[in-house]
Coordinates of C-alpha atoms and ligand atoms in Angstrom, one line a residue:
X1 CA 35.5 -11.0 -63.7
X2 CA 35.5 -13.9 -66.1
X3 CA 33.7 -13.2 -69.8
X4 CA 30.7 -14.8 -71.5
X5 CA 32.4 -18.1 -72.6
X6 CA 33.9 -19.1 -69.6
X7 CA 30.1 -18.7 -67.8
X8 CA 29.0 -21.3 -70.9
X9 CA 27.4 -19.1 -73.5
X10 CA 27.7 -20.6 -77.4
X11 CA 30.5 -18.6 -79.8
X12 CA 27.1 -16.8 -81.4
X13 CA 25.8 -15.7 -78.6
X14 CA 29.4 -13.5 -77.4
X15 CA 29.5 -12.7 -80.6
X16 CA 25.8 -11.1 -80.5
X17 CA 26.5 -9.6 -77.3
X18 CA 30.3 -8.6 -78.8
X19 CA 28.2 -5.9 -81.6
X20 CA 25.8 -4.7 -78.7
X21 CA 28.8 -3.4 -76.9
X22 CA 28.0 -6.3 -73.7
X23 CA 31.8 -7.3 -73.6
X24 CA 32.2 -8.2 -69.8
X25 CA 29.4 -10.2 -68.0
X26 CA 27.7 -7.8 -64.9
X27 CA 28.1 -9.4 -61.7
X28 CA 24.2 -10.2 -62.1
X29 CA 25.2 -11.7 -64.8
X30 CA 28.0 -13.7 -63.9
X31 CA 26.3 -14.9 -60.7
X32 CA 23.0 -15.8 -62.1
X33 CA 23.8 -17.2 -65.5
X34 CA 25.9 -20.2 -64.8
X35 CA 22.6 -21.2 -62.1
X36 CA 20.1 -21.0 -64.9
X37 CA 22.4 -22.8 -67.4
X38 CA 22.3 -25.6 -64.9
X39 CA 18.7 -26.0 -64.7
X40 CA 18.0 -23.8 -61.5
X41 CA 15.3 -22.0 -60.7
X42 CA 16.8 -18.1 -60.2
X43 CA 15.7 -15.1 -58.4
X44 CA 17.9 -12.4 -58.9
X45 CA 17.7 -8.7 -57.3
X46 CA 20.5 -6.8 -58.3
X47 CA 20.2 -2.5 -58.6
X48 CA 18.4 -0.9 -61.6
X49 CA 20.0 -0.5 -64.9
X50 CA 22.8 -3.3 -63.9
X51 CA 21.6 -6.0 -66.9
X52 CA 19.1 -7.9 -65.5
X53 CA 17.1 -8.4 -68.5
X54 CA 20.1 -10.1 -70.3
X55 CA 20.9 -12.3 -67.2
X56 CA 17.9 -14.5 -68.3
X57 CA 17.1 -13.7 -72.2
X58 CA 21.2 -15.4 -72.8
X59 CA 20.8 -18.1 -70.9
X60 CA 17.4 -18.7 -72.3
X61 CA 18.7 -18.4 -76.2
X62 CA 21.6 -20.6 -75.3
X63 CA 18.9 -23.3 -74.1
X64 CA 16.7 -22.7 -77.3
X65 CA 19.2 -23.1 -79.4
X66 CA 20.2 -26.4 -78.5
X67 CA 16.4 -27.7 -78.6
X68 CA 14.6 -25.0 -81.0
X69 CA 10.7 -25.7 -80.3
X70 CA 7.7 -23.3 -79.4
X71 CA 6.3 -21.9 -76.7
X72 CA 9.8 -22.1 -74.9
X73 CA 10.0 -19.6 -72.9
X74 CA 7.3 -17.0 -71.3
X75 CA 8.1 -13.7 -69.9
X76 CA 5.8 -11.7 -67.5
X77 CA 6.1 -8.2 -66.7
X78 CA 4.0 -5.4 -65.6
X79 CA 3.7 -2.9 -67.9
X80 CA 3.0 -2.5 -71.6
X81 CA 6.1 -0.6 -72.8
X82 CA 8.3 -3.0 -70.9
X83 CA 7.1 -6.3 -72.4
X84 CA 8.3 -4.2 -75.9
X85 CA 11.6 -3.4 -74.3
X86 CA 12.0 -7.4 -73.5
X87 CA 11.0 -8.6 -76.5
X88 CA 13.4 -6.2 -78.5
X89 CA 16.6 -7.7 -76.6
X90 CA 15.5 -11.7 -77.2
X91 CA 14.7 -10.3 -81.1
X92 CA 18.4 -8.9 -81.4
X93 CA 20.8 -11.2 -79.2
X94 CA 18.1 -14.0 -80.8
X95 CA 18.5 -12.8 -85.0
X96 CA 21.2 -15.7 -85.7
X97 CA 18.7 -17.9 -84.2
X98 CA 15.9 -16.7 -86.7
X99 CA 14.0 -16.4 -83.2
X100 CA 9.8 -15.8 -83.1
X101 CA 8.6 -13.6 -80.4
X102 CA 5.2 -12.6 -79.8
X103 CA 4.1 -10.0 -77.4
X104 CA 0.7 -9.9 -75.6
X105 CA 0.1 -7.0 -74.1
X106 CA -3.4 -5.1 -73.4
X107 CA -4.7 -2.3 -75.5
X108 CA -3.8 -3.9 -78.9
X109 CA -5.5 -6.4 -81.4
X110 CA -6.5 -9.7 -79.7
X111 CA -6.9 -11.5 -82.8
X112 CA -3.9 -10.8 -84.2
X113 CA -2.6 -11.5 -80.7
X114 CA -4.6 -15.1 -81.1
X115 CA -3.4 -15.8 -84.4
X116 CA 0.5 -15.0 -83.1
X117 CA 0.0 -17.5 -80.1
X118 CA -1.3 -20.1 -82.2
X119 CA 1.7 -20.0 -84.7
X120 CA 4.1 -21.1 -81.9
X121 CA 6.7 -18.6 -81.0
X122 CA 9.8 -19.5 -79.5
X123 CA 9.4 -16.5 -76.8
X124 CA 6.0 -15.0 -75.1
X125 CA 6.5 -12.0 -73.5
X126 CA 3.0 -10.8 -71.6
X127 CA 1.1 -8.5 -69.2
X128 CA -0.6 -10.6 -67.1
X129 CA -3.6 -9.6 -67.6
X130 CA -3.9 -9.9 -71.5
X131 CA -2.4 -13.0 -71.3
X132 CA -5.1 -15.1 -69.2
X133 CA -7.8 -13.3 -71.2
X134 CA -6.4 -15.2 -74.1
X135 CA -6.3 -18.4 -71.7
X136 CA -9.6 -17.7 -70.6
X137 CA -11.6 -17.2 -74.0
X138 CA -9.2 -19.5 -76.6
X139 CA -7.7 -22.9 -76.8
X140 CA -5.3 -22.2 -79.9
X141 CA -2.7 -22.4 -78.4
X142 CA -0.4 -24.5 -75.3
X143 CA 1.8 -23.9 -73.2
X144 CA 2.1 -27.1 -71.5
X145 CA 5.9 -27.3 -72.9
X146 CA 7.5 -24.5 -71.7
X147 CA 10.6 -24.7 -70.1
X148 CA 11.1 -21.5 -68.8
X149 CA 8.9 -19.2 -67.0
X150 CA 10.2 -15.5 -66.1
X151 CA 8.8 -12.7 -63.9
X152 CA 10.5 -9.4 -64.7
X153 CA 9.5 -7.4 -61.8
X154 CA 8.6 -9.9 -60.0
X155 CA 7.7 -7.9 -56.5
X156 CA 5.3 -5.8 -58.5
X157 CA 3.6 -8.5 -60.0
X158 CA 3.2 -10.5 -56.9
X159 CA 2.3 -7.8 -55.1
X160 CA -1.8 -6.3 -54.5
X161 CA -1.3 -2.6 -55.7
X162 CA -4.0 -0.8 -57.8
X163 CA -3.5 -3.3 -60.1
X164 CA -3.6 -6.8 -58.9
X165 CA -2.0 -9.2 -60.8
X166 CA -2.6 -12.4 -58.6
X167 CA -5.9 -13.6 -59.9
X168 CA -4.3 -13.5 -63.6
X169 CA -1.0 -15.3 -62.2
X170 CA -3.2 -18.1 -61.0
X171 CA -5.0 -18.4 -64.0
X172 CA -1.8 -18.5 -66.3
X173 CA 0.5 -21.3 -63.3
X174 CA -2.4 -23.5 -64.1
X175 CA -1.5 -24.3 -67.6
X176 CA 2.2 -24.3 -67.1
X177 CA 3.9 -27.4 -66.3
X178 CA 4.7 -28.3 -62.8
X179 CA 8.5 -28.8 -65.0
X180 CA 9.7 -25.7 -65.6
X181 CA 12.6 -23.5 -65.0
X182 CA 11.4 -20.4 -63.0
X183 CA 13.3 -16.8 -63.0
X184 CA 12.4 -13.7 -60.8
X185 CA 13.8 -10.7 -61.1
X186 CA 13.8 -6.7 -59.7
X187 CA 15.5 -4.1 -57.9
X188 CA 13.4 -4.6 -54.9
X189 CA 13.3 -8.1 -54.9
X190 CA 14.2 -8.6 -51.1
X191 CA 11.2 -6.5 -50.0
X192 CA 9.1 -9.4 -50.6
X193 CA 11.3 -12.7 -50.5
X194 CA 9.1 -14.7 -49.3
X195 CA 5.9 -14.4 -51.2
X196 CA 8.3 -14.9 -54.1
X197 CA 9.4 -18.1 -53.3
X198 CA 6.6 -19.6 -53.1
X199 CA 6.5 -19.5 -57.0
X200 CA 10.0 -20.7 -57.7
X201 CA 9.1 -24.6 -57.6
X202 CA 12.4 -26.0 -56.4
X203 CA 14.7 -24.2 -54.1
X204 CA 15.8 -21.3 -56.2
X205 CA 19.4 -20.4 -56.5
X206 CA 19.1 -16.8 -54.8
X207 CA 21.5 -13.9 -55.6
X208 CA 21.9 -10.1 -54.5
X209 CA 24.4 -7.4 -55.0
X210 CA 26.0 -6.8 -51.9
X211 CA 25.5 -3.2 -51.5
X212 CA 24.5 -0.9 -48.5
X213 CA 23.1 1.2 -50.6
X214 CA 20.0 0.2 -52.9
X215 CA 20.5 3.1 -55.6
X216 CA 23.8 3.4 -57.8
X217 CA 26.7 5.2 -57.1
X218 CA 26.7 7.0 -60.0
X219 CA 23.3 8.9 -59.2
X220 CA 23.4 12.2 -57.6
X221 CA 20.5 12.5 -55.2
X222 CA 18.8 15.7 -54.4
X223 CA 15.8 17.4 -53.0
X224 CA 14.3 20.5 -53.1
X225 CA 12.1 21.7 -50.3
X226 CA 9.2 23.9 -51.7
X227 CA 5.5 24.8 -50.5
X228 CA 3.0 23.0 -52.8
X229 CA 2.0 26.2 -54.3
X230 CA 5.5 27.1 -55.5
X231 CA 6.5 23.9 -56.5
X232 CA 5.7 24.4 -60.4
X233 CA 7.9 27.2 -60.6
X234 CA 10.5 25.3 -59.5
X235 CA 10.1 22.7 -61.5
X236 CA 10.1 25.2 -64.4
X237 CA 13.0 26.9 -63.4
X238 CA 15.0 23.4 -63.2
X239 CA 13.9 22.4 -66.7
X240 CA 15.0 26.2 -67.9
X241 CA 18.1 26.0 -66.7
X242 CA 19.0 22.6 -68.1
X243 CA 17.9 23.6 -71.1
X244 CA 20.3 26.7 -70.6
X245 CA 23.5 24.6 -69.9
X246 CA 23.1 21.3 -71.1
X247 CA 22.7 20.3 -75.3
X248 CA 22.6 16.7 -74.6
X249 CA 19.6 16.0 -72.3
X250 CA 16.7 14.3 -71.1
X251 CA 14.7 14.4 -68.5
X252 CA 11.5 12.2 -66.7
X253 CA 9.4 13.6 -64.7
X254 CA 7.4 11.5 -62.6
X255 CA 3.8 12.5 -61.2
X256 CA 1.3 10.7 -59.4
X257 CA -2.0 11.2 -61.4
X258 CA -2.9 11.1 -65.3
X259 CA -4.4 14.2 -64.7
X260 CA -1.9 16.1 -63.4
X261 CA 0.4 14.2 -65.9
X262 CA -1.7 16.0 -68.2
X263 CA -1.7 19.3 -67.1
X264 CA 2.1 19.6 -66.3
X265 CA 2.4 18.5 -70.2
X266 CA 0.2 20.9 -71.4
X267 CA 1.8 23.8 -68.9
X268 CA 5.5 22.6 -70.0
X269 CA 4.1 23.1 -73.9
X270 CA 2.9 26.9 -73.2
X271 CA 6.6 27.5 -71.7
X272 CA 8.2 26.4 -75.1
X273 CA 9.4 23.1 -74.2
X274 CA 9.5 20.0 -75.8
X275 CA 7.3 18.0 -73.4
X276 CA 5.3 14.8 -74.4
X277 CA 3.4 12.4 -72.0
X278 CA 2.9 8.7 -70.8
X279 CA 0.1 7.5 -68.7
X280 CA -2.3 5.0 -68.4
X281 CA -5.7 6.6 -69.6
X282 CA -3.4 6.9 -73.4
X283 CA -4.5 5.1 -76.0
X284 CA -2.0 2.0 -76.1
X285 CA -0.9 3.1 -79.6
X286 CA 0.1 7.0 -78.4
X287 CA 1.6 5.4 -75.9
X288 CA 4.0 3.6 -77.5
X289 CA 4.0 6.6 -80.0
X290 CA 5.1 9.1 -77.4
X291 CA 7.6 6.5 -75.9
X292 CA 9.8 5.9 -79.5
X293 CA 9.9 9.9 -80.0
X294 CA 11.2 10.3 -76.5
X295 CA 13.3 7.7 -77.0
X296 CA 14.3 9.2 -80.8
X297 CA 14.8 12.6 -78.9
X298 CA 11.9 14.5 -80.6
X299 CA 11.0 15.4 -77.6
X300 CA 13.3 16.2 -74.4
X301 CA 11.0 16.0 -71.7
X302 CA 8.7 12.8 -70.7
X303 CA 6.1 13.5 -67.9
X304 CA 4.9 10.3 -66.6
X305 CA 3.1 8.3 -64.3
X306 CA 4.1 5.3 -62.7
X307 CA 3.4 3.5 -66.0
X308 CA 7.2 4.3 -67.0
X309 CA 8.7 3.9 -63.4
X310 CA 10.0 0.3 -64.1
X311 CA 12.3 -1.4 -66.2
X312 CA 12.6 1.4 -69.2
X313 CA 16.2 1.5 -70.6
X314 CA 16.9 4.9 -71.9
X315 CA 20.5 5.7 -71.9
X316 CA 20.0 9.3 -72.9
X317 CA 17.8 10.3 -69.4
X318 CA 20.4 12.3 -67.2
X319 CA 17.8 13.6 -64.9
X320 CA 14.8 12.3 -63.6
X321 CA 12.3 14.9 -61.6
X322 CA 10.0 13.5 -58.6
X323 CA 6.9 16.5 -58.9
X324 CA 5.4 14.4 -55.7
X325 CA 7.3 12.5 -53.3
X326 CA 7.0 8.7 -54.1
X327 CA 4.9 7.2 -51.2
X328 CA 6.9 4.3 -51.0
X329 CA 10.8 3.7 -51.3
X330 CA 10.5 0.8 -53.2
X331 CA 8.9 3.5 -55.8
X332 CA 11.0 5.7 -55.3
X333 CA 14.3 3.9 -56.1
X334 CA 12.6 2.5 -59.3
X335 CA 11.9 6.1 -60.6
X336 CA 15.5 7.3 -59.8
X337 CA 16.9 4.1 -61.8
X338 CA 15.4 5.1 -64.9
X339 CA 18.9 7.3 -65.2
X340 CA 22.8 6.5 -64.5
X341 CA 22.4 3.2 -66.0
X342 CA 24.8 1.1 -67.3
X343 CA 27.5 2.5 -65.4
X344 CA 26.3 6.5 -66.4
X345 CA 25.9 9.6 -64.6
X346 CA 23.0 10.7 -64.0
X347 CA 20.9 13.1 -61.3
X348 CA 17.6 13.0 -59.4
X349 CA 15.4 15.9 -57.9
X350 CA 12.8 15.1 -55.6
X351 CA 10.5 18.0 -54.7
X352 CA 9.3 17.8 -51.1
X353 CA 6.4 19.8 -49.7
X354 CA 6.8 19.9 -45.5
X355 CA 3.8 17.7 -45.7
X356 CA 6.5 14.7 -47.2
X357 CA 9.3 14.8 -45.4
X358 CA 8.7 11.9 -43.3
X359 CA 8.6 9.9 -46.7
X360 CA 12.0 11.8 -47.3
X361 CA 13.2 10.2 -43.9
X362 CA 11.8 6.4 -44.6
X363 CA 13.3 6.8 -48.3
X364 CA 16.7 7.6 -47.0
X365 CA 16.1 5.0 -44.0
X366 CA 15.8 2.1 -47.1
X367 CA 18.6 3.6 -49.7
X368 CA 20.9 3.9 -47.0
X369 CA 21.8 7.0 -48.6
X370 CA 21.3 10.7 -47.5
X371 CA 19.7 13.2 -50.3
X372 CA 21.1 16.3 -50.9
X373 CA 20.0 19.7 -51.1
X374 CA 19.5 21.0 -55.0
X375 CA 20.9 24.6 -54.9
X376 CA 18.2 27.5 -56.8
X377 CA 18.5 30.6 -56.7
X378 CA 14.8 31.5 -54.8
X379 CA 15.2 34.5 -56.6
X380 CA 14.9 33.7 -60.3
X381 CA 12.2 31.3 -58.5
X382 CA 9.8 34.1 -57.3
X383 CA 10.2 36.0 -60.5
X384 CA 8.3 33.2 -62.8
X385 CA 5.8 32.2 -60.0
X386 CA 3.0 34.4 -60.7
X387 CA 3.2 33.8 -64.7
X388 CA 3.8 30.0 -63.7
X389 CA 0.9 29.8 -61.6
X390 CA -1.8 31.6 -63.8
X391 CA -0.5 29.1 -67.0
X392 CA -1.4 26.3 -65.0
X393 CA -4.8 27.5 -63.8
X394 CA -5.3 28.4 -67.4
X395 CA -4.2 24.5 -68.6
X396 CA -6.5 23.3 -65.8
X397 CA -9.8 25.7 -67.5
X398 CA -8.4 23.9 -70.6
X399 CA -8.5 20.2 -69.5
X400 CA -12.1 20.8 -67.4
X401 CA -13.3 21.7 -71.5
X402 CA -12.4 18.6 -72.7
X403 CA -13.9 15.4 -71.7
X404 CA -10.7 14.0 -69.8
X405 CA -12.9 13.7 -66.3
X406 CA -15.5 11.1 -68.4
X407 CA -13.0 9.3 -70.2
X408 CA -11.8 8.6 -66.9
X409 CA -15.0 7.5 -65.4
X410 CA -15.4 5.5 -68.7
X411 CA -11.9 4.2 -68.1
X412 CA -13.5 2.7 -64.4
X413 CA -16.5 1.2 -65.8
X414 CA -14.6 -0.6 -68.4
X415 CA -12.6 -2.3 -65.1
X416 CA -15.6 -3.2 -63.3
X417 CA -16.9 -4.7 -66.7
X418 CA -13.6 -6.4 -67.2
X419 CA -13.9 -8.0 -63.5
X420 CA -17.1 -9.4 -64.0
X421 CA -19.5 -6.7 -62.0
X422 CA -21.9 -4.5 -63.0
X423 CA -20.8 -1.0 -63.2
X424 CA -24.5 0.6 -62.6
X425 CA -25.0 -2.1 -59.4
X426 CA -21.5 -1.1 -58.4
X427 CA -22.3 2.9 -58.7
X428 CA -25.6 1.9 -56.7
X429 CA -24.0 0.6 -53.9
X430 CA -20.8 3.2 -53.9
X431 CA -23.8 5.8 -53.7
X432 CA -25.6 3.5 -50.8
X433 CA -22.1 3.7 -49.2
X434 CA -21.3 7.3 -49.5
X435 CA -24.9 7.9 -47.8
X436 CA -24.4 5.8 -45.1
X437 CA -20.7 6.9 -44.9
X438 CA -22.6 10.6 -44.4
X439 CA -25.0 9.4 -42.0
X440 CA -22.7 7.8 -39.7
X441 CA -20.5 11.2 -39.7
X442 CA -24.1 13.5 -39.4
X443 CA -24.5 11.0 -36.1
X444 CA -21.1 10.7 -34.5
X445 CA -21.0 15.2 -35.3
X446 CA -24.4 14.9 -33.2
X447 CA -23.0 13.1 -30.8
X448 CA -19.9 14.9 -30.0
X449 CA -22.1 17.7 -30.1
X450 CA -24.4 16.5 -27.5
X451 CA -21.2 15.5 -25.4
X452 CA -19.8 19.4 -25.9
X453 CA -23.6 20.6 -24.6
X454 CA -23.0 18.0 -21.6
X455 CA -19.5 18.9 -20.6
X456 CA -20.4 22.7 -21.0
X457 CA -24.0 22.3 -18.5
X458 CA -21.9 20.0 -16.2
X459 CA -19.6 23.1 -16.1
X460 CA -22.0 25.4 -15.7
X461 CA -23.8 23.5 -12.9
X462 CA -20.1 23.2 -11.0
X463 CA -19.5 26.8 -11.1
X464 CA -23.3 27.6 -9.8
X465 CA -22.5 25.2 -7.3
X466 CA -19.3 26.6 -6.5
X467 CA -20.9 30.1 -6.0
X468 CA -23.6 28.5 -4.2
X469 CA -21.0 27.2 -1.7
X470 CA -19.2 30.4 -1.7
X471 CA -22.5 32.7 -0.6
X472 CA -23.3 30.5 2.0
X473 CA -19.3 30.8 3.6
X474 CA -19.6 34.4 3.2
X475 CA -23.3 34.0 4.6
X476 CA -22.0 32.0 8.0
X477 CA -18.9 34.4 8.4
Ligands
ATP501 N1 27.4 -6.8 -69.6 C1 27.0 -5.6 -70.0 N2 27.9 -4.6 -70.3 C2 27.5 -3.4 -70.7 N3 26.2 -3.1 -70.8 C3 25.2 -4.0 -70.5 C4 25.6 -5.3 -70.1 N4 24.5 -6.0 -69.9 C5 23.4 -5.1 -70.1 N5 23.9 -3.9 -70.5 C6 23.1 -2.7 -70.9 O1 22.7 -2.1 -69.6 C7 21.5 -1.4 -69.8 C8 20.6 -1.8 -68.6 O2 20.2 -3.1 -68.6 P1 18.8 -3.6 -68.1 O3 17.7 -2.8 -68.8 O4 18.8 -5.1 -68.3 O5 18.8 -3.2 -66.6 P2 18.0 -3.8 -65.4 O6 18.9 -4.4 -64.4 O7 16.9 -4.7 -65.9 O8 17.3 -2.5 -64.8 P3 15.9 -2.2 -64.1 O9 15.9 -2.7 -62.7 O10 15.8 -0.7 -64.1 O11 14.9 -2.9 -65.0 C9 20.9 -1.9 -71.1 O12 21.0 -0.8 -72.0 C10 21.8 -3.1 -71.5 O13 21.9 -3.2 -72.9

């Protein structure tokens, strides 16, 4: 493995890298950067936590630096936190530089957001959607001359999930110039190749670690098989007994609702421990609140929602909990890879109801990897169930009090505002739907009960008949 210099990065720049403890280029690194230097478009997948993020923010500096001018570089990526997380490596390996970063991200000021844009920062780093809202409603600002164009997560973003990005993509490629360097990078980039190319503009330089596995070595996989009710308990035994053995720890815990995000939280709380949340019905500013004192280890437990399954570099997380079975692998392995980063241990625990092990099987089928079984004592499980189960109910009583449920029906109309329909038009016809939904099932119920009546007279009428035919045997012997 060579080192930074001999891929072509500037004295500073090893030097920056030299006092954040990057020594030795990643092979994601070594592969990708010498590309980009040249003037190739990039995709890179390479496994989570391997340095992706500074395969394209040195190459980028080392370009800047030779022609200082802004905008010069955009980053996308999906989530809030992340953009942050970006933004915070080009500020540091970028100081020497006296580099100007802006981030747009939803959720915060747009004016100061508008006023940041127009003053010509070297480095945009965006949400999507934020960022063509600015395009769409202001013309302070251009970004006709940008050389580089980056996708962090580029699958997700190119992907039509709950949140579709596309129709903010198209928006934002319009004012780009057709001349542009374009990078795409994730875990999972393979799972959608092609889609992705179709956004590099020349034929991209394409590398991927060869692996056969799609998770880390370092990660110690597990499951524990549980019925739904008991699966709590578990999950508070597991977080008792790290407590009990460990000093040094974190853990994630990944769910797949803000609601229940928000009852495990408040359950966690009544048992003691030091549990904080991160999902999307947050205000943004709690979120990031809650994110810097996990980070600061205030707190020890982060129970989250898909929000925080990508990109989020926290060395200290040595375990990450699945509460639900991720419904997709591609999920899945980005959850898991927000621990043994960087070359760490670390361990993940999925819990699995019977109702999930086929997602178990197709998980293992794509990580090329078996999961093992987590050892508990059943026992010690049993004995908290009861006092585990009533807390919960209790935080559920708790959370119905509150006006979580509205907010989150507020939340919804605030979308359909955002996307241009009416919210009371759209209730209408949701209603409309739901009643003929209702009517079709009231009709197809009568019908299949008509069919039963049919089936049960033709039956009736065969057995008459058979009896009938039977008599008039008997009769003729
Ligand atoms: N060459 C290197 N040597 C040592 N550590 C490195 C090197 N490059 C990056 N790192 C560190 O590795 C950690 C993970 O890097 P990064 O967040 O870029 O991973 P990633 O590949 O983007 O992961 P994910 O797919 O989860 O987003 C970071 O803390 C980063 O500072």
């Amino acid at each position: 493995m060579g080192d930074f210099s001999s891929l072509g990065l500037s004295d500073w720049l090893v030097k920056q890298c030299k006092q954040l403890g990057i020594n030795k280029p990643t092979p994601v690194q070594e592969n990708c950067m010498p590309a980009i230097l040249q003037g190739r478009d990039c995709m890179g997948c390479a496994k989570t936590g391997s340095g992706k993020t500074a395969a394209f923010v040195l190459p980028v500096l080392q370009k800047l630096s030779e022609d200082p001018y802004g905008i010069f570089c955009l980053v996308l990526t999906p989530t809030r936190e992340l953009a942050y997380q970006i933004a915070e490596q080009f500020r540091v390996l970028g100081k020497p530089l006296g580099l100007k970063e802006c981030i747009i991200v939803g959720g915060m000021d747009m004016v100061t957001q508008a006023l940041e844009l127009s003053n010509q920062p070297h480095v945009v780093v965006a949400t999507p959607g934020r960022l063509a809202d600015h395009i769409r409603s202001s013309n302070t600002f251009s970004m006709k001359r940008i050389q580089f164009l980056i996708l962090d997560e580029a699958d997700r973003l190119l992907e039509q999930g709950c949140t579709d990005f596309t129709k903010d993509l198209e928006v934002i490629l319009e004012i780009l110039p057709a001349k542009r360097q374009t990078m795409l990078f994730s875990a999972t980039l393979t799972d959608t190749l092609q889609e992705l190319k179709s956004i590099a503009m020349n034929e991209p330089f394409f590398w991927e670690s060869k692996s056969e596995t799609r998770t880390v070595e370092e990660l110690d996989q597990r499951y524990i098989l549980t019925p739904e009710k008991v699966k709590d308990a578990y999950l508070v035994h597991l977080i008792q007994t790290f407590t009990d053995e460990h000093d040094d720890w974190s853990i994630i815990i990944f769910t797949n609702t803000c609601k229940s995000c928000q009852i495990l939280t408040m359950m966690l709380r009544e048992f003691n421990f030091p549990t904080i949340s991160l999902h999307s019905m947050m205000k943004q500013k709690q979120r990031f609140a809650n994110l810097a004192k996990f980070k600061a280890s205030v707190y020890k437990i982060l129970i989250a929602t898909d929000v925080a399954a990508r990109g989020l570099d926290i060395p200290t997380v040595q375990v990450v909990i699945n509460h639900n079975t991720p419904g997709l692998p591609k999920i899945y392995i980005h959850r898991v890879g927000r621990t043994a980063r960087a070359g760490r241990n670390g361990v993940s625990i999925t819990l699995v109801t019977q109702y999930d092990i086929h997602l178990i099987h197709s998980i293992e089928e794509q990580i090329q990897t078996k999961l093992k079984e987590y050892p508990v004592e059943e026992k010690e499980v049993l004995k908290i169930l009861t006092q585990v189960n009533v807390t919960r109910r209790e935080c559920e009583i708790k959370l119905e009090s509150t006006d979580f449920d509205e907010k989150k029906e507020i939340n919804k109309r605030k979308q359909l505002i955002l996307e241009g329909k009416d919210p009371e038009l759209e209730a209408k016809r949701k209603a409309e739907l739901e009643k003929i939904r209702s009517q079709k099932k009231k009709f197809k119920q009568k019908i299949q009960e008509s069919i039963q009546k049919q089936k049960q007279l033709k039956k009736k009428l065969m057995k008459r008949r058979q009896t009938k035919k039977k008599e008039a045997a008997q009769a003729t012997a």
